[in-house]
CSV table of C-alpha atoms in Angstrom, one decimal:
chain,number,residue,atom,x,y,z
I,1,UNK,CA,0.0,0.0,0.0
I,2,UNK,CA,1.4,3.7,-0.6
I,3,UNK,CA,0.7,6.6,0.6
I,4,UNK,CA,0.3,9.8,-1.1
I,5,UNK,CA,0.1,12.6,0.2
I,6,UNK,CA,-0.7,16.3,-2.1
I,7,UNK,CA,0.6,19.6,-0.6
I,8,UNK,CA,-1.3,22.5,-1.2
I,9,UNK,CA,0.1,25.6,-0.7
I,10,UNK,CA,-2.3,29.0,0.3
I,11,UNK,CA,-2.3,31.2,-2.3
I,12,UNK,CA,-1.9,34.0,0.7
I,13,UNK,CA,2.4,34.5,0.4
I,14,UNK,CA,2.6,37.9,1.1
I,15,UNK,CA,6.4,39.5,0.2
I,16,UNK,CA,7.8,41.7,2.6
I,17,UNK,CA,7.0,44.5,0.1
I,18,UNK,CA,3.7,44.1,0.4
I,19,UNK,CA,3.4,44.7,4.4
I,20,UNK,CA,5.9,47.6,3.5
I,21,UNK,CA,3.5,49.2,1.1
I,22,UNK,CA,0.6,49.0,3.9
I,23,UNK,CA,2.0,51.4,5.6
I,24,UNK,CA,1.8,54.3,2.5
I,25,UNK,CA,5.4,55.0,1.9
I,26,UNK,CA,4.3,58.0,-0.7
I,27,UNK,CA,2.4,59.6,2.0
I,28,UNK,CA,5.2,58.6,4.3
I,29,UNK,CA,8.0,60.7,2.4
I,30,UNK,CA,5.9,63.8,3.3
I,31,UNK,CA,5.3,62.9,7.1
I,32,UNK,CA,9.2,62.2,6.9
I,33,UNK,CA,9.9,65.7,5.6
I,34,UNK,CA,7.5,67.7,7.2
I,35,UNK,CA,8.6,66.3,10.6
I,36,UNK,CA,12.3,66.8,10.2
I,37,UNK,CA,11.9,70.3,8.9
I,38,UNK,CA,9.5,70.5,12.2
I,39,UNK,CA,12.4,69.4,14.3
I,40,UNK,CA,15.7,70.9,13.0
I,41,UNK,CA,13.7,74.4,12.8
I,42,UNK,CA,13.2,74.3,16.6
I,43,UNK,CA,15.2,75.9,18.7
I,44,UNK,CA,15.9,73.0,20.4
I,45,UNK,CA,18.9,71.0,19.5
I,46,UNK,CA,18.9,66.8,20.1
I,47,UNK,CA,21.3,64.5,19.7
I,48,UNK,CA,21.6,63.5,16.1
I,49,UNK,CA,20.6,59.9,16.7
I,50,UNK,CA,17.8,60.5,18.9
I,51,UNK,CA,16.6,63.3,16.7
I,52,UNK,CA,16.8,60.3,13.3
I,53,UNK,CA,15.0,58.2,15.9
I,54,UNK,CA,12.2,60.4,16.3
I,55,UNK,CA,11.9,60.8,12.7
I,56,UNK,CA,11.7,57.2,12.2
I,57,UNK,CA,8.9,56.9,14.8
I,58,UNK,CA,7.3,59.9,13.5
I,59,UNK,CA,7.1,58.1,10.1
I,60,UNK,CA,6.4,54.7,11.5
I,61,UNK,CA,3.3,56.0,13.3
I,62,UNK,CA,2.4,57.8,10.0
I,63,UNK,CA,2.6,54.4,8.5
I,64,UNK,CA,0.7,52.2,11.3
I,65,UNK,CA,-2.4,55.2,10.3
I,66,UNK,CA,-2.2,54.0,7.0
I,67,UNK,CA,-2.1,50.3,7.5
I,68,UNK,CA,-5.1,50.8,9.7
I,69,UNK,CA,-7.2,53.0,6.9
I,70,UNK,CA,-6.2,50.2,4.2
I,71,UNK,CA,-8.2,47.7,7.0
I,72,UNK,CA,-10.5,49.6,7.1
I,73,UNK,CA,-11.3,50.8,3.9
I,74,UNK,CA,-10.5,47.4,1.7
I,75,UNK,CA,-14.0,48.1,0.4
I,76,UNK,CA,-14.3,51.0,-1.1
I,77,UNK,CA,-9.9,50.4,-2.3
I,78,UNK,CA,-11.2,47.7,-4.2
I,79,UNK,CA,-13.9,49.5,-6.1
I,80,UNK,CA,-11.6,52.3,-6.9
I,81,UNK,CA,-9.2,52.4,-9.6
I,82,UNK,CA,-6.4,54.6,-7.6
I,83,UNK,CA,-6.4,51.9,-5.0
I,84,UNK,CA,-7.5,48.3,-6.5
I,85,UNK,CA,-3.8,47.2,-6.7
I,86,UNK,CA,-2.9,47.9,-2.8
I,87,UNK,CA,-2.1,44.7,-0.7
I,88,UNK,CA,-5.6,44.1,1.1
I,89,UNK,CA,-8.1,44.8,-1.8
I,90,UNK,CA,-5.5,42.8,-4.4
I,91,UNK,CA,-5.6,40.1,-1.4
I,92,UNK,CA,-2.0,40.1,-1.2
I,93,UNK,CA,-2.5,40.7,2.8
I,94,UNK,CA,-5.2,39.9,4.9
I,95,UNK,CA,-7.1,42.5,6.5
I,96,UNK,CA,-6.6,41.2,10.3
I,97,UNK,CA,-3.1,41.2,9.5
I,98,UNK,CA,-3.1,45.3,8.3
I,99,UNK,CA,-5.2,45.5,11.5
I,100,UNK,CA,-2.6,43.9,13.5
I,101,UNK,CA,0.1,45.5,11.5
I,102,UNK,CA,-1.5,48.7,12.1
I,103,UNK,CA,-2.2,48.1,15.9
I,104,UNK,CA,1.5,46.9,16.7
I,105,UNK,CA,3.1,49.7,15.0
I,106,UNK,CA,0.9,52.3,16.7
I,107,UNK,CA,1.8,51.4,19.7
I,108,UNK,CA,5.6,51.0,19.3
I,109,UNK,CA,5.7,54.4,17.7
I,110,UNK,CA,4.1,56.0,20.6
I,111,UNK,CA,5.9,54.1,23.0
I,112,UNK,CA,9.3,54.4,21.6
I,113,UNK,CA,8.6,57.9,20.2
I,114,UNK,CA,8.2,58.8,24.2
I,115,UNK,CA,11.3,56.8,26.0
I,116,UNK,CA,13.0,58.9,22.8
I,117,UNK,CA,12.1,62.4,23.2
I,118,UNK,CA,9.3,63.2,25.2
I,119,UNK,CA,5.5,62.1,26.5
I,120,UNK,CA,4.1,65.4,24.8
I,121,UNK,CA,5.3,64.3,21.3
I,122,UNK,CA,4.5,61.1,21.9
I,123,UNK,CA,0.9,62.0,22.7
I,124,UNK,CA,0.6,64.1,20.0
I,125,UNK,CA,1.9,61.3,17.8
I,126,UNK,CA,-0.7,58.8,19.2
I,127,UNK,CA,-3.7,61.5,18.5
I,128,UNK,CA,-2.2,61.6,15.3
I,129,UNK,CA,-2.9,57.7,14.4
I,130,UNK,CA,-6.2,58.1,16.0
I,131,UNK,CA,-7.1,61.4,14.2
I,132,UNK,CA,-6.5,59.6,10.6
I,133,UNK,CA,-7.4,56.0,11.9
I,134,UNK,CA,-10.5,57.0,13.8
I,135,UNK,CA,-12.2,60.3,12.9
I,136,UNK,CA,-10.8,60.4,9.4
I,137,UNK,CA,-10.8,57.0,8.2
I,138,UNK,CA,-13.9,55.7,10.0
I,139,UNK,CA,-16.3,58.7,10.7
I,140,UNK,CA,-15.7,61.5,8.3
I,141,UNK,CA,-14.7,59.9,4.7
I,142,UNK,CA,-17.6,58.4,4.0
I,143,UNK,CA,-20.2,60.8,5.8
I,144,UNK,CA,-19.5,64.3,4.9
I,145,UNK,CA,-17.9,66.0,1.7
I,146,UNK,CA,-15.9,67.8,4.3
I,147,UNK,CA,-13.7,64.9,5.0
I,148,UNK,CA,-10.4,66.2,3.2
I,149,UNK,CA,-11.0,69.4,5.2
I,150,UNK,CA,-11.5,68.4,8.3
I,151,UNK,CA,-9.3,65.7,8.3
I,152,UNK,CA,-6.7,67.5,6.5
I,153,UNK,CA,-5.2,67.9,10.1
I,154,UNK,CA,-4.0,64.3,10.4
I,155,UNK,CA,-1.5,65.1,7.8
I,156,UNK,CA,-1.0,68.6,9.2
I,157,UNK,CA,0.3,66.9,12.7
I,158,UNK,CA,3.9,65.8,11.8
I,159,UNK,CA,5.5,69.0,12.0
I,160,UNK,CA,4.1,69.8,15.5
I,161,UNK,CA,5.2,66.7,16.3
I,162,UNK,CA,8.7,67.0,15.3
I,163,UNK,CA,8.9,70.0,16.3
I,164,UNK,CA,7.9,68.7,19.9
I,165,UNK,CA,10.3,66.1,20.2
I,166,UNK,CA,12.9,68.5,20.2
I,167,UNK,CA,11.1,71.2,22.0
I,168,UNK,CA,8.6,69.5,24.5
I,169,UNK,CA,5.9,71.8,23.4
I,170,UNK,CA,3.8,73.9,21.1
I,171,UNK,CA,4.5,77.3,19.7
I,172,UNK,CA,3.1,79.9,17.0
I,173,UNK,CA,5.6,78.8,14.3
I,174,UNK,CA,4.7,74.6,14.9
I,175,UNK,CA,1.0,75.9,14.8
I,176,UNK,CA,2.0,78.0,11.1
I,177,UNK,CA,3.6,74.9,10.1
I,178,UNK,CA,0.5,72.9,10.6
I,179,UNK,CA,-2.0,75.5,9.2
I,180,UNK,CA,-0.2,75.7,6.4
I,181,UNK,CA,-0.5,71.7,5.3
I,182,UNK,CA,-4.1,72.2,6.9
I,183,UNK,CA,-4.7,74.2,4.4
I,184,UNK,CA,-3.4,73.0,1.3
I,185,UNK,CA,-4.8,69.9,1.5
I,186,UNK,CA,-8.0,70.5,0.0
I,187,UNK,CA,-7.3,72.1,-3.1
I,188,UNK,CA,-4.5,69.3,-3.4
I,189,UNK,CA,-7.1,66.2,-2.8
I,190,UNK,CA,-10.0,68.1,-4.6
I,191,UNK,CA,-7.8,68.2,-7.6
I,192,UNK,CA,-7.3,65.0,-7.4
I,193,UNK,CA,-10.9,64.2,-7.1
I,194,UNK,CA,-11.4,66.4,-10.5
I,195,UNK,CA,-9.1,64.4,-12.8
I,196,UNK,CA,-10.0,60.7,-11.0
I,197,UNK,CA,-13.4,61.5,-12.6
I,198,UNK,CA,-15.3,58.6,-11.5
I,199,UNK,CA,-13.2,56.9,-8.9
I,200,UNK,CA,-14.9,58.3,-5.6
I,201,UNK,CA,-18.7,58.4,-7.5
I,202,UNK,CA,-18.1,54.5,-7.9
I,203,UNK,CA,-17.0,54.1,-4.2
I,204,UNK,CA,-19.4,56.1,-2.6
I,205,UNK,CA,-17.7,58.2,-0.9
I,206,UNK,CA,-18.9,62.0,-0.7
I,207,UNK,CA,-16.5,64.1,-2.2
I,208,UNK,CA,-17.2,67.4,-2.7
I,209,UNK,CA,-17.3,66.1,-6.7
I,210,UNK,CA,-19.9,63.8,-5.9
I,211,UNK,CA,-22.3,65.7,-3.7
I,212,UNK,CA,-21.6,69.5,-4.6
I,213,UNK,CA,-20.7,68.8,-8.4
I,214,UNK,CA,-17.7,69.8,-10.7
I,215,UNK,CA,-18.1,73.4,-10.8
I,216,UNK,CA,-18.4,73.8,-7.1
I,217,UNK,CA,-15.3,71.6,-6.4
I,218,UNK,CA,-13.3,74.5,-8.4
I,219,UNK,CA,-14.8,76.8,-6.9
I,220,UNK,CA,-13.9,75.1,-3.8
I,221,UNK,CA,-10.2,75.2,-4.8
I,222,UNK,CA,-9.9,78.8,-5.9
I,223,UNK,CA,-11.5,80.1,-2.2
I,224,UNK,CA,-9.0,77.6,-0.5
I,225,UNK,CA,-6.1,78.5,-2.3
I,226,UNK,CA,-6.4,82.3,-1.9
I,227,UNK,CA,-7.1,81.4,1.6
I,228,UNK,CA,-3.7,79.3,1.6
I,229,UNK,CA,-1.7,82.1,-0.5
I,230,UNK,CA,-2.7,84.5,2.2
I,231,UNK,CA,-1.4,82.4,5.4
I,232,UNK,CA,1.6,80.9,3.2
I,233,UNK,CA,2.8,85.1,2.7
I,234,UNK,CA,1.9,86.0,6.1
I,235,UNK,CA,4.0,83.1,7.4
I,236,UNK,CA,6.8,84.8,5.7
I,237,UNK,CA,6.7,88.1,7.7
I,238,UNK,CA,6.8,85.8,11.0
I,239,UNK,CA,9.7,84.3,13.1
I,240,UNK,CA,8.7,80.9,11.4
I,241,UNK,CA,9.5,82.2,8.0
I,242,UNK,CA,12.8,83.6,6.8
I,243,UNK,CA,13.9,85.9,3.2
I,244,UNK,CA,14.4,82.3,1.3
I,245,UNK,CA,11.0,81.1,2.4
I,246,UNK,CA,9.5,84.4,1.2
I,247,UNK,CA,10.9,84.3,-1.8
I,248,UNK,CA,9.8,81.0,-2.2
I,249,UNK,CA,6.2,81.6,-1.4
I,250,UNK,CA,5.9,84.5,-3.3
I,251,UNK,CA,6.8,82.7,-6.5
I,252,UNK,CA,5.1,79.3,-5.7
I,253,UNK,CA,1.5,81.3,-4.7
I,254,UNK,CA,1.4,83.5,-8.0
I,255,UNK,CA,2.1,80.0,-9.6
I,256,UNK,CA,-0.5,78.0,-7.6
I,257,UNK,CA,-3.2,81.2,-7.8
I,258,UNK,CA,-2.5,81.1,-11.4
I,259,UNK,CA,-3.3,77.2,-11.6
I,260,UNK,CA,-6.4,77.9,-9.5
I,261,UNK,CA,-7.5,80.0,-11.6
I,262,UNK,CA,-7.5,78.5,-14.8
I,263,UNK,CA,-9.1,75.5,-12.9
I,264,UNK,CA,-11.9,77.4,-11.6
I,265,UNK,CA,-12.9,79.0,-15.7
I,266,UNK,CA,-12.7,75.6,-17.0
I,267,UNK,CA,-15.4,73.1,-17.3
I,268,UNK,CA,-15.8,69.7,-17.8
I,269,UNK,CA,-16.1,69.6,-21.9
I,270,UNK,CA,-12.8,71.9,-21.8
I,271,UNK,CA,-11.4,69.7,-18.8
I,272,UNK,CA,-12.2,66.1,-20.6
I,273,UNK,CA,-10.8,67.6,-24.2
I,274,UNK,CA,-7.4,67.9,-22.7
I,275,UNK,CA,-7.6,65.0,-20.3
I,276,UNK,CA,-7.8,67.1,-17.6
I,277,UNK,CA,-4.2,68.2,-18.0
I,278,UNK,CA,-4.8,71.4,-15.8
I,279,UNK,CA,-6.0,69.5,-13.2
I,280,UNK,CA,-3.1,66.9,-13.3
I,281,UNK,CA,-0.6,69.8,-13.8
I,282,UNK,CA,-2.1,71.7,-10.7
I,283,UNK,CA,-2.0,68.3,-8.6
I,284,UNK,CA,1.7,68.1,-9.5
I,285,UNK,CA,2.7,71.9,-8.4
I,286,UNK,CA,0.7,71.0,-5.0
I,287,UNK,CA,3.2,68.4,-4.3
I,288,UNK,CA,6.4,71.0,-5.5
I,289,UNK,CA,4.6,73.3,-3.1
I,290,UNK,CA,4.7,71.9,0.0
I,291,UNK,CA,8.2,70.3,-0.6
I,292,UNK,CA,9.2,73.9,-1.5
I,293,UNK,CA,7.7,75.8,1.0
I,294,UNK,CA,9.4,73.3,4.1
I,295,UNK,CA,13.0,73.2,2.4
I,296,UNK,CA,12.8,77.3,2.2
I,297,UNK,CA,11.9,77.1,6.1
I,298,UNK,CA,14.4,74.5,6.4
I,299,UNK,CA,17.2,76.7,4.6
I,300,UNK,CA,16.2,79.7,6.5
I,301,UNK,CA,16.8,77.9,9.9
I,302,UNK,CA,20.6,77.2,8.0
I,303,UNK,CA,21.2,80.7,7.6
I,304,UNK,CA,20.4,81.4,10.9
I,305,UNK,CA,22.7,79.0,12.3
I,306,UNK,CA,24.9,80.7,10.1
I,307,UNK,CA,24.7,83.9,11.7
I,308,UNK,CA,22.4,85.7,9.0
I,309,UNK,CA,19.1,85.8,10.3
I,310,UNK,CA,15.8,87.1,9.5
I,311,UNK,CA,14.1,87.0,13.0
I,312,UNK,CA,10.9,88.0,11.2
I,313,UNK,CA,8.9,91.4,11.2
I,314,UNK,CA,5.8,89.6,12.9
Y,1,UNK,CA,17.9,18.7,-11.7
Y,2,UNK,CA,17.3,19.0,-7.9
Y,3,UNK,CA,14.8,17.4,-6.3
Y,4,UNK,CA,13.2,20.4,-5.0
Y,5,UNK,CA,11.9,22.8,-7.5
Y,6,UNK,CA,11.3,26.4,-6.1
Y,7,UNK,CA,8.1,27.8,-6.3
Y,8,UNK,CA,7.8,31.1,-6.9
Y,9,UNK,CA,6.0,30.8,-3.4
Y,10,UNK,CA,9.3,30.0,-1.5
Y,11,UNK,CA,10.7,33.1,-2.9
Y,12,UNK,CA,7.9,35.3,-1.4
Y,13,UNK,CA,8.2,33.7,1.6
Y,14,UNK,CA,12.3,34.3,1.5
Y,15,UNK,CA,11.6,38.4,1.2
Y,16,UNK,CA,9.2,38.0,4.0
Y,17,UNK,CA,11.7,36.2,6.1
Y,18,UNK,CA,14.4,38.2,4.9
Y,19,UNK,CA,12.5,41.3,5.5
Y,20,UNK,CA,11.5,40.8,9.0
Y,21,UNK,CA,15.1,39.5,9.9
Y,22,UNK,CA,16.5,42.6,8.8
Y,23,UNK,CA,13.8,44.8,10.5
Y,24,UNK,CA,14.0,42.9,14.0
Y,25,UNK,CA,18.1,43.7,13.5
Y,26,UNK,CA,17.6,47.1,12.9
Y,27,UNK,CA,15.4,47.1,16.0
Y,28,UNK,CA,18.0,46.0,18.0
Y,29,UNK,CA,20.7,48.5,16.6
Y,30,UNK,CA,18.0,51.6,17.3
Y,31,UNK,CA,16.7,50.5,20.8
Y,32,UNK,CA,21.2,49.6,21.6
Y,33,UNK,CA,21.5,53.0,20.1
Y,34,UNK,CA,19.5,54.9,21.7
Y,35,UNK,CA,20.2,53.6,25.5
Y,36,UNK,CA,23.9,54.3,24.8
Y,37,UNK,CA,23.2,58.0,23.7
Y,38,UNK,CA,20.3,58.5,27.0
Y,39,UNK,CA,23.2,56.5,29.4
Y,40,UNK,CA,26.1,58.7,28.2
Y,41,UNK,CA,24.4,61.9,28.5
Y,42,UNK,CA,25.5,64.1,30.5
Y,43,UNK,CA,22.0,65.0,32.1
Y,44,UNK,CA,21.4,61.4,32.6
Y,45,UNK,CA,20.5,60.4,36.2
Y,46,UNK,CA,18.8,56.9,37.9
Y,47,UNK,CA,17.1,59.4,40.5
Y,48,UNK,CA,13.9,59.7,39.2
Y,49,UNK,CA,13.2,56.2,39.3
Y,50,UNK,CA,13.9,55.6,42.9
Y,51,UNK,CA,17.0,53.7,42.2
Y,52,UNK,CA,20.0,55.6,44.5
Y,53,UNK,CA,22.7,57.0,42.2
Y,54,UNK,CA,26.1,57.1,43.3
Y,55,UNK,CA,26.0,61.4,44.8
Y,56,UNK,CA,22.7,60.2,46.8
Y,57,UNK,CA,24.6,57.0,48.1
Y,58,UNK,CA,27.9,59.2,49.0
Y,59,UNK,CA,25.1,61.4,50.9
């Protein structure tokens, strides 16, 4: 008599890569920057290796957020085009493990972020995760087309919180730094929301293009944007900004008025003639001008150290 | 020929066992790290934590 015995192998081999990309590493290179601009700009000085360690929990609490919104949005990820091809909707990774993922990290982030630095950061690190996870992610995205702006400030937060590992606390330039992503998130999503046409329609989920319409959204993101260019220039005149960063934010707010602009004449038979290539080209300057507007405070904070500072007229 | 053929499986499994080797070393090099800069600060003190340090001993 023989025996036979047939192996059969679950189809569910995740790759390392594909727990790595649960945690968002595009939206992660922007928590990274934001938060090390937010730290070397206080006046605070840490050691070098504590101050790469807070980054790193910084960014891995950024990431744990995202694992968690992957969980819990696999649904509407899998409807949408943008999304379809991350691990949980693809089935790559199960969604108890991005829960678990998502859980772990959290809490090692907040934990370690604290024995690092401080308690303070690490609280605001852990109202952070909850912020995006909870109020973002679970309550606001898919109940009110005011879900980018409201929670907007989940992205907003890694400045102040790098900016509180070194210092221990909050002060007017870490709350400039965090009104100034608050605000530019909305035009940046709601452009994105323009040239993904039917991506958030198909999901269900009430953006501003969905409930409010087209023309409205641009509306939308010409009011927003002055309302940006105005605190981005006045930032200048304070001790947060510096002559580089005014420089810097006069040329990138003509340029990013001018986009909003040309957004808010066009309509959708001019938009879909040119496959939305405003849009797309507006979405791109977005992510130049946030990059842009954190080096400039970043290379102001240089020259200081460098004994030619601005001190601000604010 | 060898008498186990790889499955593209075992290599997925490899990067994940690869990936979290490498990440549970890194762990150890940041948490090593970091005590060694907090322990040789000059700042750093056991008194907060009830445990005596050598002044409150000589004392």
């Amino acid at each position: 008599m023989t025996d036979v015995s047939l192996q059969t192998f679950d189809e569910h081999e995740p790759q390392f890569g594909d727990y790595f990309a649960l945690l968002k590493p595009r939206v992660m290179t922007l928590v990274v920057f934001t938060a090390f601009v937010g730290l070397l700009a206080a006046p605070v000085a840490l050691h070098p290796f504590v101050a790469f360690c807070a980054i790193l929990f910084i960014a891995i609490g950024g990431g744990a957020s995202g694992a968690l919104n992957m969980w819990w949005d696999a649904d509407i990820d899998a409807v949408m085009r943008r999304t379809a091809k991350r691990p949980v909707p693809s089935g790559r990774v199960k969604g108890d493990e991005a829960l678990a993922i998502g859980l772990a990290l959290s809490a090692f982030s907040v934990v370690f972020l604290g024995l690092a630095t401080n308690w303070f950061a690490a609280g605001l690190l852990a109202f952070t995760i909850f912020f995006y996870a909870v109020v973002y992610t679970m309550w606001l995205k898919r109940t009110t087309p005011q879900n980018i702006v409201i929670g907007g400030a989940a992205g907003a937060f890694p400045p102040m919180i790098g900016w509180a590992a070194a210092t221990g606390g909050v002060s007017v330039e870490s709350i400039l730094m965090f009104a100034l992503i608050f605000m530019w998130t909305p035009p940046h999503f709601w452009a994105l929301a323009l040239f993904m046409r039917s991506d958030y329609d198909d999901a269900g989920v009430p953006m501003l293009t969905v409930t409010h319409g087209r023309p409205a959204t641009r509306r939308h993101i010409l009011v927003y944007t002055v309302l940006l260019a105005a605190l981005a220039l006045a930032m200048g005149l304070t001790s947060a900004g510096g002559p580089i960063y005014l420089a810097t934010a006069l040329v990138l707010n003509a340029m990013f008025l001018k986009g909003a602009v040309e957004i808010w004449r066009r309509d959708e038979v001019m938009a879909e003639a040119d496959n939305y290539g405003v849009e797309k080209r507006f979405f791109k300057l977005s992510l130049l001008y946030l990059f842009a507007h954190f080096g400039a405070i970043l290379a102001d904070r240089a020259l200081e150290t460098l004994g030619f500072g601005f001190g601000g007229l604010l | 020929m060898s008498l186990i053929r790889k499955h593209e499986m075992h290599e997925r499994r490899f990067s994940r066992n690869l990936g979290v080797g490498l990440t549970l070393t890194a762990l150890i090099a940041i948490i090593f790290g970091l005590t060694m800069v907090k322990v040789t600060n000059d700042d750093f003190s056991l008194s907060g934590s009830g445990v005596p340090t050598q002044t409150e001993e000589a004392n």
